[in-house]
Amino acid sequence: MFNPLHLSATLCILINLAVALGLIAFMYRQQRRDARFTVRVLTALALGIALGTAIHLIYAGDAVTFPIITVTNSYLDIVGTGYVKLLQMIVMPLIMVSIIGAILKLKDAASLGKISALTIGTLLATTMVAAAIGILMAKLFGLTAIGLTSSAAEVARGNYLQGSMASANAVSVPSLLLSFVPTNPFLDLTGARKTSTIAIVIFSVFVGLSATGIATKKPLLFASFAYFVSVAQAVVMRMVTLVLRLTPYGVFALMITVVAESSYADTLKLISFVVASYCALALMFCVHLGMVAAAGLNPLRFASKLFPVLAFAFISRSSMGAIPMAVQTQTKRLGTPEGIANFAASFGATIGQNGCAGIYPAMLAIMIAPTVGIDPFTVSFIAQLLAVVTLGSIGVAGVGGGATFAALIVLSTMNLPVALAGLLISVEPLIDMGRTALNVSGAITAGTVVSRALGETDLAVFDSDAAPDLDSPAQTA
């Protein structure tokens, strides 16, 4: 039997990386042979799981060899995390040029207001439903924090959460609404604030409306500006296409790092919470399909076209990073106009996240309430929890840690001990993968339903079985 102790650590790391490079070369040949985008993502997912499992089985059982996993993953992060950073790089330019371009085509402020109101309303409504599902699953599985023991890592995490109470308590509805206002749009273009995405959306709306305001008075200037935006949009969409071509490689590297470092023993400690969480996530995904069906669209076709972006969201755990793919999925596969697609993807990354800001904090509150003698299944407690979760979901950043911040807001508002949330540290990454995929599904569902309600959906694109790949060149008007 192969014993890694017989080889030096450096040689083991080189072997791991050589195998990974060989598999990347195989995926590159797939791309050169024009394999479908979904096929390439599935291949990357399977190969990443296989190699990650092999690395875990070989090196994770011994304290001497475990650092080999850490070093190997640090090199693979160049591909995986590097890909996520490239996606995050194009988020703000994509949002800005797409929304301005869409408004220039709309030339109708009433339509813009209707799109915004319907999108935000749908996101908040689905978050309330998600919270109710989280409560139901917590009841069915009998989840409670009473009797759980804390390891050193969990205690440290609990202390950190307790120390973060100040920032959570500082959040109020008025201050949150004020944070949406882009006092410095150039700062927000860097994504410096949790609400930078919404701030850029608002700034882009102002730019678009200001431009349409001079359309009749200064038509030549308006035409020049519209042409400039069209050029900028074409360049940004080309950039999106180039980055999305790296998706299989990013998925492959991210999957290896996730699987190789997973602690199956820690997961078993809180398996009931993991199972309950995924049951809630699956049920909420069925709600999304039900909404699509109610809008008169085929839910199975919708689900199949969503797979690549959901797979990326699941592995990357970044709702914000998934925005470019979410926009491409809506416009190129689901027939949603660019304006609606960008509003839904942008707002969905920071408002009404069904997984991180809906299911998770609701389940956590139900678990923790009995530890302080509160019956979490009274009508008054559930009604208050649903209201707090829904309002607290506004402005939750679509990056790692967003669910924790949402939980802090809910637990502190409900006067529940936040430190107990640290008990879930061992299974947090595993659950966060599913939560992020549901967040993205909720955003795309909102865009699809709103587009259909306004009669804007291109049914020929939605019904097509030969929808273009997400990484194929985009066409702009």
Coordinates of C-alpha atoms in Angstrom, one line a residue:
M1 CA 0.0 0.0 0.0
F2 CA 1.2 3.5 -0.8
N3 CA 2.6 5.3 2.3
P4 CA 3.2 9.0 1.9
L5 CA 5.7 9.0 4.7
H6 CA 8.1 7.2 2.3
L7 CA 8.3 10.3 0.1
S8 CA 9.3 13.8 1.1
A9 CA 6.5 16.3 1.6
T10 CA 7.8 18.4 -1.4
L11 CA 7.6 15.4 -3.7
C12 CA 4.1 14.5 -2.5
I13 CA 3.0 18.1 -3.2
L14 CA 4.5 18.0 -6.7
I15 CA 2.8 14.8 -7.4
N16 CA -0.6 16.2 -6.3
L17 CA -0.1 19.3 -8.5
A18 CA 1.1 17.2 -11.5
V19 CA -2.1 15.1 -11.3
A20 CA -4.2 18.3 -11.1
L21 CA -2.4 19.8 -14.1
G22 CA -2.9 16.6 -16.0
L23 CA -6.7 16.8 -15.4
I24 CA -6.7 20.5 -16.3
A25 CA -5.1 19.6 -19.6
F26 CA -7.8 16.9 -20.2
M27 CA -10.5 19.6 -19.6
Y28 CA -8.7 21.9 -21.9
R29 CA -8.9 19.3 -24.6
Q30 CA -12.6 19.0 -23.9
Q31 CA -13.0 22.7 -24.5
R32 CA -11.0 22.5 -27.7
R33 CA -13.3 19.8 -29.0
D34 CA -16.3 22.1 -28.4
A35 CA -17.9 20.1 -25.6
R36 CA -21.0 21.7 -24.1
F37 CA -20.4 24.1 -21.2
T38 CA -22.7 22.0 -18.9
V39 CA -20.7 18.9 -19.8
R40 CA -17.4 20.6 -19.0
V41 CA -18.7 21.9 -15.7
L42 CA -20.0 18.4 -14.7
T43 CA -16.7 16.9 -15.7
A44 CA -14.8 19.4 -13.6
L45 CA -17.1 18.8 -10.7
A46 CA -16.6 15.0 -10.9
L47 CA -12.8 15.2 -11.3
G48 CA -12.5 17.7 -8.5
I49 CA -14.5 15.5 -6.1
A50 CA -12.4 12.4 -7.1
L51 CA -9.0 14.1 -6.7
G52 CA -10.1 15.9 -3.5
T53 CA -11.3 12.6 -2.0
A54 CA -8.0 10.9 -3.0
I55 CA -5.9 13.6 -1.4
H56 CA -8.0 13.5 1.8
L57 CA -7.8 9.7 2.1
I58 CA -4.0 9.7 1.6
Y59 CA -2.9 12.6 3.7
A60 CA -5.7 13.6 6.2
G61 CA -5.3 10.7 8.5
D62 CA -1.9 11.7 10.0
A63 CA -0.9 15.0 11.6
V64 CA 2.5 14.7 9.9
T65 CA 1.1 14.5 6.4
F66 CA -2.0 16.8 6.8
P67 CA 0.1 19.9 6.1
I68 CA 0.6 18.5 2.6
I69 CA -3.1 19.1 1.9
T70 CA -2.8 22.7 3.1
V71 CA 0.2 23.5 0.9
T72 CA -1.4 21.7 -2.1
N73 CA -4.6 23.7 -1.7
S74 CA -2.7 26.9 -1.4
Y75 CA -1.4 26.4 -4.9
L76 CA -4.7 25.2 -6.3
D77 CA -6.2 28.4 -4.8
I78 CA -4.3 30.3 -7.5
V79 CA -6.8 28.7 -10.0
G80 CA -9.9 28.4 -7.8
T81 CA -9.8 31.6 -5.8
G82 CA -8.2 33.5 -8.7
Y83 CA -11.2 32.6 -10.8
V84 CA -13.6 33.9 -8.2
K85 CA -11.6 37.1 -7.9
L86 CA -11.8 37.6 -11.7
L87 CA -15.6 37.2 -11.5
Q88 CA -15.7 39.7 -8.7
M89 CA -13.6 42.1 -10.8
I90 CA -16.2 42.3 -13.5
V91 CA -19.3 42.5 -11.3
M92 CA -19.4 46.3 -10.8
P93 CA -18.6 47.2 -14.5
L94 CA -21.1 44.7 -15.7
I95 CA -23.9 46.1 -13.4
M96 CA -23.1 49.7 -14.3
V97 CA -23.0 49.4 -18.1
S98 CA -25.9 46.9 -18.3
I99 CA -28.3 48.9 -16.2
I100 CA -27.4 52.2 -17.9
G101 CA -27.8 50.6 -21.3
A102 CA -31.1 49.0 -20.3
I103 CA -32.5 52.4 -19.1
L104 CA -31.4 54.1 -22.3
K105 CA -33.5 51.5 -24.2
L106 CA -36.5 51.7 -21.9
K107 CA -36.7 55.5 -21.9
D108 CA -39.6 55.1 -19.4
A109 CA -39.1 55.8 -15.7
A110 CA -42.5 54.1 -14.9
S111 CA -41.2 50.8 -16.3
L112 CA -38.0 51.1 -14.3
G113 CA -40.0 51.7 -11.1
K114 CA -42.2 48.7 -11.8
I115 CA -39.3 46.4 -12.4
S116 CA -37.5 47.5 -9.2
A117 CA -40.6 47.2 -7.0
L118 CA -41.6 43.8 -8.4
T119 CA -38.0 42.4 -8.1
I120 CA -37.4 43.6 -4.5
G121 CA -41.0 42.6 -3.5
T122 CA -40.4 39.1 -4.9
L123 CA -37.1 38.7 -3.2
L124 CA -38.4 39.7 0.2
A125 CA -41.5 37.6 -0.1
T126 CA -39.5 34.5 -1.0
T127 CA -37.2 35.2 2.0
M128 CA -40.2 35.2 4.3
V129 CA -41.3 31.8 2.8
A130 CA -37.7 30.5 3.2
A131 CA -37.7 31.5 6.9
A132 CA -41.0 29.7 7.4
I133 CA -39.6 26.6 5.8
G134 CA -36.5 26.8 8.0
I135 CA -38.8 27.0 11.1
L136 CA -40.8 24.0 9.8
M137 CA -37.6 21.9 9.3
A138 CA -36.3 22.9 12.8
K139 CA -39.6 21.6 14.2
L140 CA -39.6 18.4 12.2
F141 CA -36.0 17.5 13.1
G142 CA -36.3 18.6 16.7
L143 CA -33.3 20.9 16.5
T144 CA -32.0 22.4 19.7
A145 CA -28.7 23.8 21.0
I146 CA -29.4 22.4 24.5
G147 CA -26.8 19.8 25.4
L148 CA -24.4 20.5 22.6
T149 CA -20.8 20.6 23.8
S150 CA -18.2 23.1 22.5
S151 CA -14.8 22.4 21.2
A152 CA -12.0 25.0 21.5
A153 CA -12.6 26.2 17.9
E154 CA -16.3 26.5 18.5
V155 CA -15.7 28.5 21.7
A156 CA -13.3 30.8 19.9
R157 CA -15.9 31.3 17.1
G158 CA -18.6 32.0 19.7
N159 CA -16.4 34.6 21.4
Y160 CA -15.8 36.2 18.0
L161 CA -19.5 36.4 17.3
Q162 CA -20.1 37.9 20.7
G163 CA -17.5 40.5 19.9
S164 CA -19.3 41.3 16.6
M165 CA -22.5 42.3 18.4
A166 CA -21.7 46.0 18.2
S167 CA -21.7 46.1 14.4
A168 CA -24.9 44.0 14.3
N169 CA -26.7 46.2 16.9
A170 CA -25.7 49.3 15.0
V171 CA -27.8 48.1 12.0
S172 CA -31.3 49.7 11.8
V173 CA -33.7 50.2 9.0
P174 CA -33.0 53.9 8.6
S175 CA -29.2 53.5 8.7
L176 CA -29.5 50.6 6.3
L177 CA -31.5 52.6 3.8
L178 CA -29.1 55.5 4.1
S179 CA -26.2 53.1 3.4
F180 CA -27.7 52.4 0.0
V181 CA -27.2 56.0 -1.1
P182 CA -23.9 56.2 -3.1
T183 CA -22.2 59.2 -1.5
N184 CA -19.0 58.2 -3.4
P185 CA -19.7 56.0 -6.4
F186 CA -16.0 55.6 -7.2
L187 CA -15.5 54.0 -3.8
D188 CA -18.5 51.8 -4.3
L189 CA -17.1 50.6 -7.6
T190 CA -14.3 49.0 -5.5
G191 CA -16.9 47.1 -3.5
A192 CA -15.6 48.6 -0.3
R193 CA -19.0 48.6 1.5
K194 CA -21.5 45.8 2.1
T195 CA -24.1 47.8 0.2
S196 CA -21.8 48.8 -2.6
T197 CA -23.7 46.7 -5.2
I198 CA -27.0 48.4 -4.5
A199 CA -25.3 51.8 -4.4
I200 CA -23.9 51.2 -7.8
V201 CA -27.3 50.1 -9.1
I202 CA -28.8 53.4 -7.7
F203 CA -26.0 55.4 -9.2
S204 CA -26.4 53.7 -12.6
V205 CA -30.1 54.4 -12.5
F206 CA -29.4 58.1 -11.9
V207 CA -27.0 58.2 -14.8
G208 CA -29.4 56.4 -17.1
L209 CA -32.4 58.7 -16.2
S210 CA -30.2 61.8 -16.5
A211 CA -29.2 60.7 -20.0
T212 CA -32.8 60.0 -21.1
G213 CA -33.7 63.5 -19.8
I214 CA -31.6 65.1 -22.5
A215 CA -32.8 62.8 -25.3
T216 CA -35.2 65.3 -26.8
K217 CA -33.4 68.5 -25.8
K218 CA -29.9 67.5 -27.0
P219 CA -30.4 64.4 -29.3
L220 CA -26.9 64.5 -30.7
L221 CA -25.3 64.4 -27.2
F222 CA -27.7 61.7 -26.2
A223 CA -26.8 59.6 -29.3
S224 CA -23.1 60.0 -28.6
F225 CA -23.6 58.9 -25.0
A226 CA -25.7 56.0 -26.0
Y227 CA -23.1 54.9 -28.5
F228 CA -20.4 55.2 -25.8
V229 CA -22.4 53.0 -23.4
S230 CA -23.0 50.5 -26.3
V231 CA -19.3 50.2 -26.9
A232 CA -18.6 49.9 -23.2
Q233 CA -21.2 47.2 -22.9
A234 CA -19.7 45.3 -25.8
V235 CA -16.3 45.4 -24.2
V236 CA -17.5 44.4 -20.7
M237 CA -19.6 41.5 -22.1
R238 CA -16.6 40.3 -24.0
M239 CA -14.7 40.4 -20.7
V240 CA -17.5 38.3 -19.1
T241 CA -17.2 35.8 -21.9
L242 CA -13.5 35.4 -21.4
V243 CA -13.7 34.9 -17.7
L244 CA -16.6 32.5 -17.9
R245 CA -14.5 30.3 -20.2
L246 CA -12.4 29.6 -17.1
T247 CA -15.4 28.2 -15.2
P248 CA -14.6 24.5 -15.4
Y249 CA -11.0 25.1 -14.2
G250 CA -12.2 27.2 -11.3
V251 CA -14.9 24.7 -10.3
F252 CA -12.3 21.9 -10.5
A253 CA -9.8 23.6 -8.2
L254 CA -12.4 24.9 -5.8
M255 CA -13.9 21.4 -5.5
I256 CA -10.6 19.8 -4.7
T257 CA -9.9 22.3 -1.9
V258 CA -13.3 21.8 -0.4
V259 CA -13.3 18.0 -0.4
A260 CA -9.6 17.6 0.6
E261 CA -10.0 19.7 3.8
S262 CA -13.4 18.5 4.8
S263 CA -13.7 17.0 8.3
Y264 CA -16.2 14.2 8.1
A265 CA -16.0 13.5 11.8
D266 CA -17.0 17.1 12.7
T267 CA -19.8 16.9 10.2
L268 CA -21.2 13.8 11.8
K269 CA -21.5 15.7 15.1
L270 CA -24.1 17.9 13.7
I271 CA -25.5 15.8 11.0
S272 CA -29.1 16.4 12.0
F273 CA -28.6 20.2 11.4
V274 CA -26.9 19.5 8.0
V275 CA -29.7 17.2 6.9
A276 CA -32.4 19.6 8.1
S277 CA -30.7 22.5 6.4
Y278 CA -30.5 20.7 3.0
C279 CA -34.1 19.5 3.3
A280 CA -35.1 23.1 3.8
L281 CA -33.0 24.2 0.9
A282 CA -34.4 21.5 -1.4
L283 CA -38.0 22.4 -0.4
M284 CA -37.3 26.1 -1.1
F285 CA -35.8 25.2 -4.5
C286 CA -39.1 23.4 -5.2
V287 CA -40.9 26.7 -4.2
H288 CA -38.8 28.5 -6.9
L289 CA -39.8 25.9 -9.5
G290 CA -43.4 26.3 -8.4
M291 CA -43.2 30.0 -9.0
V292 CA -41.8 29.5 -12.4
A293 CA -44.6 27.0 -13.2
A294 CA -47.2 29.5 -11.9
A295 CA -45.7 32.0 -14.4
G296 CA -46.5 29.6 -17.2
L297 CA -43.0 28.4 -17.8
N298 CA -41.6 24.8 -17.8
P299 CA -39.9 24.3 -14.4
L300 CA -37.8 21.3 -15.5
R301 CA -36.4 23.3 -18.4
F302 CA -35.7 26.2 -16.0
A303 CA -33.9 23.9 -13.6
S304 CA -31.7 22.3 -16.3
K305 CA -30.7 25.7 -17.6
L306 CA -29.8 26.8 -14.1
F307 CA -27.4 24.0 -13.4
P308 CA -24.0 25.6 -14.4
V309 CA -24.5 28.8 -12.4
L310 CA -25.9 26.8 -9.4
A311 CA -22.9 24.5 -9.5
F312 CA -20.5 27.4 -9.4
A313 CA -22.4 29.1 -6.6
F314 CA -22.4 25.9 -4.6
I315 CA -18.6 25.4 -4.9
S316 CA -17.5 29.1 -4.7
R317 CA -19.9 30.1 -1.9
S318 CA -20.1 33.6 -3.4
S319 CA -23.4 35.0 -4.4
M320 CA -21.6 38.2 -5.6
G321 CA -19.1 36.2 -7.7
A322 CA -22.0 34.4 -9.4
I323 CA -23.6 37.7 -10.6
P324 CA -22.0 37.6 -14.1
M325 CA -23.1 34.0 -14.7
A326 CA -26.5 34.7 -13.3
V327 CA -27.0 37.6 -15.7
Q328 CA -25.7 35.5 -18.6
T329 CA -28.0 32.6 -17.6
Q330 CA -31.1 34.8 -17.6
T331 CA -30.4 36.6 -20.8
K332 CA -28.9 33.8 -23.0
R333 CA -30.8 30.8 -21.6
L334 CA -34.0 32.1 -20.0
G335 CA -34.9 34.9 -22.4
T336 CA -35.0 37.6 -19.7
P337 CA -34.2 41.2 -20.9
E338 CA -30.8 42.6 -19.7
G339 CA -32.4 45.3 -17.5
I340 CA -34.5 42.9 -15.5
A341 CA -31.7 40.3 -15.4
N342 CA -29.2 42.8 -14.0
F343 CA -31.7 44.2 -11.4
A344 CA -32.5 40.7 -10.2
A345 CA -28.9 39.5 -10.0
S346 CA -27.7 42.6 -8.4
F347 CA -30.4 43.0 -5.8
G348 CA -30.6 39.3 -5.2
A349 CA -26.9 39.3 -4.1
T350 CA -27.6 41.7 -1.3
I351 CA -31.4 41.7 -0.6
G352 CA -33.6 38.7 0.3
Q353 CA -31.1 35.9 0.1
N354 CA -33.3 32.9 0.6
G355 CA -30.6 30.7 2.0
C356 CA -28.1 32.9 3.9
A357 CA -30.6 35.5 5.2
G358 CA -33.8 33.4 5.3
I359 CA -33.5 29.7 6.2
Y360 CA -30.2 29.9 8.2
P361 CA -31.0 32.6 10.8
A362 CA -34.5 31.3 11.2
M363 CA -33.3 27.7 12.0
L364 CA -30.6 29.1 14.3
A365 CA -33.1 31.2 16.3
I366 CA -35.4 28.2 16.7
M367 CA -32.4 26.1 17.9
I368 CA -31.1 28.7 20.4
A369 CA -34.3 30.0 21.8
P370 CA -34.9 26.9 24.2
T371 CA -31.5 27.5 25.8
V372 CA -32.8 30.7 27.4
G373 CA -36.2 29.2 28.3
I374 CA -38.1 30.5 25.3
D375 CA -40.7 28.4 23.5
P376 CA -39.9 29.1 19.8
F377 CA -43.1 27.7 18.5
T378 CA -45.5 30.3 19.9
V379 CA -47.4 32.4 17.4
S380 CA -45.9 35.6 18.8
F381 CA -42.3 34.4 18.5
I382 CA -42.7 33.0 15.0
A383 CA -44.4 36.2 13.8
Q384 CA -41.7 38.3 15.2
L385 CA -39.0 36.0 13.8
L386 CA -40.4 36.1 10.3
A387 CA -40.6 39.9 10.4
V388 CA -37.1 40.3 11.7
V389 CA -35.6 37.8 9.2
T390 CA -37.3 39.5 6.3
L391 CA -36.2 43.0 7.2
G392 CA -32.8 41.8 8.3
S393 CA -32.2 40.3 4.9
I394 CA -31.9 43.7 3.3
G395 CA -28.3 44.6 2.7
V396 CA -26.7 41.2 3.6
A397 CA -23.5 41.1 1.5
G398 CA -23.4 38.3 -1.0
V399 CA -19.9 37.1 0.0
G400 CA -18.5 34.7 2.6
G401 CA -19.8 35.7 6.0
G402 CA -23.1 37.2 4.9
A403 CA -25.1 34.4 6.6
T404 CA -23.2 35.0 9.9
F405 CA -24.0 38.7 9.7
A406 CA -27.6 38.0 9.0
A407 CA -27.7 35.6 12.0
L408 CA -26.1 38.2 14.2
I409 CA -28.8 40.7 13.3
V410 CA -31.6 38.3 13.9
L411 CA -30.3 36.8 17.1
S412 CA -29.4 40.2 18.6
T413 CA -32.8 41.6 17.6
M414 CA -34.6 38.6 19.2
N415 CA -32.4 38.9 22.4
L416 CA -30.9 35.5 21.9
P417 CA -27.3 34.5 22.8
V418 CA -25.3 34.9 19.7
A419 CA -22.2 33.0 21.0
L420 CA -24.1 29.7 20.7
A421 CA -24.0 30.1 16.9
G422 CA -20.3 29.2 17.2
L423 CA -21.4 25.6 17.8
L424 CA -22.0 25.2 14.0
I425 CA -18.5 26.2 13.0
S426 CA -17.6 22.6 12.0
V427 CA -20.4 22.3 9.4
E428 CA -20.7 25.9 8.4
P429 CA -18.8 25.5 5.0
L430 CA -20.8 22.5 4.0
I431 CA -24.1 24.2 4.7
D432 CA -23.0 27.5 3.2
M433 CA -22.5 25.8 -0.2
G434 CA -26.2 24.9 -0.5
R435 CA -27.3 28.3 0.9
T436 CA -25.3 30.2 -1.7
A437 CA -26.8 28.1 -4.5
L438 CA -30.3 28.8 -3.2
N439 CA -29.5 32.5 -3.0
V440 CA -28.6 32.6 -6.7
S441 CA -31.6 30.4 -7.6
G442 CA -33.8 32.9 -5.7
A443 CA -32.4 35.9 -7.6
I444 CA -32.8 34.2 -11.0
T445 CA -36.3 33.1 -10.1
A446 CA -37.2 36.6 -9.2
G447 CA -35.9 37.9 -12.5
T448 CA -37.7 35.2 -14.5
V449 CA -41.0 35.7 -12.7
V450 CA -40.9 39.5 -13.0
S451 CA -39.9 39.3 -16.7
R452 CA -42.8 36.9 -17.4
A453 CA -45.3 39.1 -15.4
L454 CA -44.3 42.1 -17.5
G455 CA -44.6 40.2 -20.7
E456 CA -40.9 40.7 -21.5
T457 CA -39.7 37.1 -21.6
D458 CA -38.4 35.9 -25.0
L459 CA -40.1 32.5 -25.0
A460 CA -38.2 31.4 -28.1
V461 CA -35.0 31.6 -26.0
F462 CA -36.5 29.9 -22.9
D463 CA -38.0 27.1 -24.9
S464 CA -34.9 26.4 -27.0
D465 CA -33.1 23.2 -26.3
A466 CA -30.1 24.6 -28.2
A467 CA -29.5 27.5 -25.8
P468 CA -26.0 29.0 -26.3
D469 CA -23.3 28.3 -23.8
L470 CA -22.6 30.9 -21.1
D471 CA -19.0 31.3 -22.3
S472 CA -19.9 31.8 -25.9
P473 CA -19.5 35.4 -27.2
A474 CA -22.4 37.7 -26.2
Q475 CA -24.1 39.8 -28.8
T476 CA -25.0 43.4 -27.9
A477 CA -27.1 45.8 -29.7

